[in-house]
């Protein structure tokens, strides 16, 4: 089955700086890569996703890049703000990989220092 | 649209008791997925249901856990004879079509935090 590794487990950056979270996946057939943000005690919320036919996608301060050859994808947050503090999860989907096909990373706790 | 609704938000049970977690999908969504999140861990798939059918329960423990999604009413995740290791956050998600078929976005509920004493 698919295996998703996520790094780092904790990331602390100064407000205004950029943050990068990286994930690798094992199955080259994976074709969909969503990112979820989970604030303490709240639900995971989809913040951005990318499909395997695209190398990069951007939405305001958030961008995701995908390198299919290396089987890794990254979340980039620029001009970080206090409200960006949360746990971020990456996920990968294998076609035919079960009912939901989503395999999640273990999460990155992003801390924005004022 | 109220979104995916889960209740209760917090549930405390003693070892050996039963836990029943409820999930009402978003309006118009007939596909429900249950996930478990242990502390410091990601979300682990448990079961996928459509109305009156269990489609995939490959992530469910073989004993004590069951799920249903009746024709009327919410989806229920039932844990019998709970043990301390069942303590976790249980999230429900829904989609309008099978998620896998078209890479539909998943919408999560706020979760139920189960604590077993």
mmCIF file of N, CA and C in Angstrom, chain A residues 25-70:
data_model
loop_
_atom_site.group_PDB
_atom_site.id
_atom_site.type_symbol
_atom_site.label_atom_id
_atom_site.label_comp_id
_atom_site.label_asym_id
_atom_site.label_seq_id
_atom_site.Cartn_x
_atom_site.Cartn_y
_atom_site.Cartn_z
ATOM 1 N N UNK A 25 5.949 10.171 -0.970
ATOM 2 C CA UNK A 25 5.027 9.052 -1.084
ATOM 3 C C UNK A 25 5.725 7.906 -1.787
ATOM 4 N N UNK A 26 5.178 6.721 -1.645
ATOM 5 C CA UNK A 26 5.888 5.540 -2.126
ATOM 6 C C UNK A 26 5.349 4.992 -3.439
ATOM 7 N N UNK A 27 4.062 5.190 -3.700
ATOM 8 C CA UNK A 27 3.456 4.576 -4.880
ATOM 9 C C UNK A 27 3.383 5.579 -6.032
ATOM 10 N N UNK A 28 4.088 5.288 -7.101
ATOM 11 C CA UNK A 28 4.142 6.208 -8.237
ATOM 12 C C UNK A 28 2.779 6.360 -8.925
ATOM 13 N N UNK A 29 1.831 5.495 -8.608
ATOM 14 C CA UNK A 29 0.496 5.604 -9.198
ATOM 15 C C UNK A 29 -0.366 6.659 -8.508
ATOM 16 N N UNK A 30 0.077 7.187 -7.385
ATOM 17 C CA UNK A 30 -0.701 8.218 -6.681
ATOM 18 C C UNK A 30 -0.911 9.411 -7.595
ATOM 19 N N UNK A 31 -2.143 9.937 -7.574
ATOM 20 C CA UNK A 31 -2.455 10.983 -8.552
ATOM 21 C C UNK A 31 -3.156 12.203 -7.957
ATOM 22 N N UNK A 32 -3.345 12.226 -6.640
ATOM 23 C CA UNK A 32 -4.052 13.359 -6.032
ATOM 24 C C UNK A 32 -3.464 13.605 -4.660
ATOM 25 N N UNK A 33 -3.146 14.898 -4.373
ATOM 26 C CA UNK A 33 -2.394 15.210 -3.160
ATOM 27 C C UNK A 33 -3.029 16.419 -2.467
ATOM 28 N N UNK A 34 -3.899 16.176 -1.495
ATOM 29 C CA UNK A 34 -4.499 17.298 -0.756
ATOM 30 C C UNK A 34 -3.699 17.644 0.492
ATOM 31 N N UNK A 35 -3.866 18.864 0.954
ATOM 32 C CA UNK A 35 -3.289 19.321 2.210
ATOM 33 C C UNK A 35 -4.427 19.803 3.113
ATOM 34 N N UNK A 36 -4.369 19.372 4.382
ATOM 35 C CA UNK A 36 -5.388 19.761 5.339
ATOM 36 C C UNK A 36 -4.738 20.538 6.476
ATOM 37 N N UNK A 37 -5.489 21.516 6.969
ATOM 38 C CA UNK A 37 -5.063 22.305 8.131
ATOM 39 C C UNK A 37 -6.009 21.984 9.277
ATOM 40 N N UNK A 38 -5.447 21.676 10.442
ATOM 41 C CA UNK A 38 -6.270 21.365 11.595
ATOM 42 C C UNK A 38 -5.838 22.223 12.775
ATOM 43 N N UNK A 39 -6.713 23.132 13.171
ATOM 44 C CA UNK A 39 -6.459 23.925 14.373
ATOM 45 C C UNK A 39 -6.860 23.103 15.585
ATOM 46 N N UNK A 40 -6.312 23.465 16.720
ATOM 47 C CA UNK A 40 -6.499 22.693 17.934
ATOM 48 C C UNK A 40 -7.980 22.471 18.235
ATOM 49 N N UNK A 41 -8.358 21.225 18.347
ATOM 50 C CA UNK A 41 -9.732 20.883 18.698
ATOM 51 C C UNK A 41 -10.742 21.068 17.579
ATOM 52 N N UNK A 42 -10.256 21.312 16.373
ATOM 53 C CA UNK A 42 -11.188 21.565 15.272
ATOM 54 C C UNK A 42 -11.034 20.527 14.163
ATOM 55 N N UNK A 43 -11.888 20.630 13.191
ATOM 56 C CA UNK A 43 -11.892 19.669 12.106
ATOM 57 C C UNK A 43 -10.764 19.923 11.120
ATOM 58 N N UNK A 44 -10.279 18.880 10.436
ATOM 59 C CA UNK A 44 -9.324 19.102 9.336
ATOM 60 C C UNK A 44 -10.037 19.819 8.205
ATOM 61 N N UNK A 45 -9.394 20.832 7.662
ATOM 62 C CA UNK A 45 -9.985 21.579 6.560
ATOM 63 C C UNK A 45 -9.037 21.568 5.373
ATOM 64 N N UNK A 46 -9.595 21.260 4.212
ATOM 65 C CA UNK A 46 -8.801 21.245 2.989
ATOM 66 C C UNK A 46 -8.382 22.673 2.655
ATOM 67 N N UNK A 47 -7.081 22.886 2.468
ATOM 68 C CA UNK A 47 -6.610 24.229 2.146
ATOM 69 C C UNK A 47 -6.113 24.333 0.712
ATOM 70 N N UNK A 48 -5.607 23.265 0.174
ATOM 71 C CA UNK A 48 -5.147 23.257 -1.211
ATOM 72 C C UNK A 48 -4.929 21.823 -1.640
ATOM 73 N N UNK A 49 -5.064 21.561 -2.916
ATOM 74 C CA UNK A 49 -4.792 20.220 -3.429
ATOM 75 C C UNK A 49 -4.162 20.327 -4.809
ATOM 76 N N UNK A 50 -3.517 19.255 -5.227
ATOM 77 C CA UNK A 50 -2.872 19.252 -6.527
ATOM 78 C C UNK A 50 -3.020 17.875 -7.140
ATOM 79 N N UNK A 51 -3.209 17.854 -8.437
ATOM 80 C CA UNK A 51 -3.329 16.584 -9.150
ATOM 81 C C UNK A 51 -2.031 16.318 -9.905
ATOM 82 N N UNK A 52 -1.849 15.071 -10.274
ATOM 83 C CA UNK A 52 -0.537 14.659 -10.774
ATOM 84 C C UNK A 52 -0.189 15.226 -12.147
ATOM 85 N N UNK A 53 -1.149 15.850 -12.820
ATOM 86 C CA UNK A 53 -0.854 16.419 -14.134
ATOM 87 C C UNK A 53 -0.386 17.883 -14.030
ATOM 88 N N UNK A 54 -0.202 18.337 -12.785
ATOM 89 C CA UNK A 54 0.210 19.722 -12.547
ATOM 90 C C UNK A 54 1.444 19.717 -11.650
ATOM 91 N N UNK A 55 2.379 20.634 -11.905
ATOM 92 C CA UNK A 55 3.584 20.655 -11.091
ATOM 93 C C UNK A 55 3.523 21.633 -9.931
ATOM 94 N N UNK A 56 2.652 22.643 -10.054
ATOM 95 C CA UNK A 56 2.585 23.655 -9.009
ATOM 96 C C UNK A 56 1.197 24.294 -9.029
ATOM 97 N N UNK A 57 0.745 24.658 -7.832
ATOM 98 C CA UNK A 57 -0.541 25.339 -7.717
ATOM 99 C C UNK A 57 -0.431 26.364 -6.609
ATOM 100 N N UNK A 58 -1.016 27.525 -6.828
ATOM 101 C CA UNK A 58 -0.890 28.597 -5.850
ATOM 102 C C UNK A 58 -2.248 29.200 -5.540
ATOM 103 N N UNK A 59 -2.430 29.540 -4.252
ATOM 104 C CA UNK A 59 -3.654 30.199 -3.823
ATOM 105 C C UNK A 59 -3.272 31.226 -2.773
ATOM 106 N N UNK A 60 -3.114 32.448 -3.188
ATOM 107 C CA UNK A 60 -2.701 33.560 -2.321
ATOM 108 C C UNK A 60 -1.362 33.235 -1.670
ATOM 109 N N UNK A 61 -1.313 33.092 -0.347
ATOM 110 C CA UNK A 61 -0.025 32.870 0.331
ATOM 111 C C UNK A 61 0.378 31.394 0.377
ATOM 112 N N UNK A 62 -0.471 30.545 -0.141
ATOM 113 C CA UNK A 62 -0.210 29.106 -0.058
ATOM 114 C C UNK A 62 0.087 28.554 -1.449
ATOM 115 N N UNK A 63 1.082 27.693 -1.530
ATOM 116 C CA UNK A 63 1.413 27.042 -2.795
ATOM 117 C C UNK A 63 1.806 25.600 -2.512
ATOM 118 N N UNK A 64 1.557 24.752 -3.471
ATOM 119 C CA UNK A 64 1.987 23.354 -3.373
ATOM 120 C C UNK A 64 2.752 23.014 -4.642
ATOM 121 N N UNK A 65 3.856 22.314 -4.474
ATOM 122 C CA UNK A 65 4.639 21.844 -5.609
ATOM 123 C C UNK A 65 4.690 20.335 -5.592
ATOM 124 N N UNK A 66 4.759 19.740 -6.759
ATOM 125 C CA UNK A 66 4.777 18.285 -6.895
ATOM 126 C C UNK A 66 5.910 17.879 -7.827
ATOM 127 N N UNK A 67 6.728 16.950 -7.367
ATOM 128 C CA UNK A 67 7.794 16.373 -8.177
ATOM 129 C C UNK A 67 7.501 14.880 -8.300
ATOM 130 N N UNK A 68 6.903 14.500 -9.423
ATOM 131 C CA UNK A 68 6.487 13.100 -9.600
ATOM 132 C C UNK A 68 7.675 12.152 -9.720
ATOM 133 N N UNK A 69 8.736 12.647 -10.302
ATOM 134 C CA UNK A 69 9.919 11.797 -10.478
ATOM 135 C C UNK A 69 10.495 11.403 -9.128
ATOM 136 N N UNK A 70 10.604 12.403 -8.263
ATOM 137 C CA UNK A 70 11.164 12.160 -6.936
ATOM 138 C C UNK A 70 10.099 11.681 -5.947
#
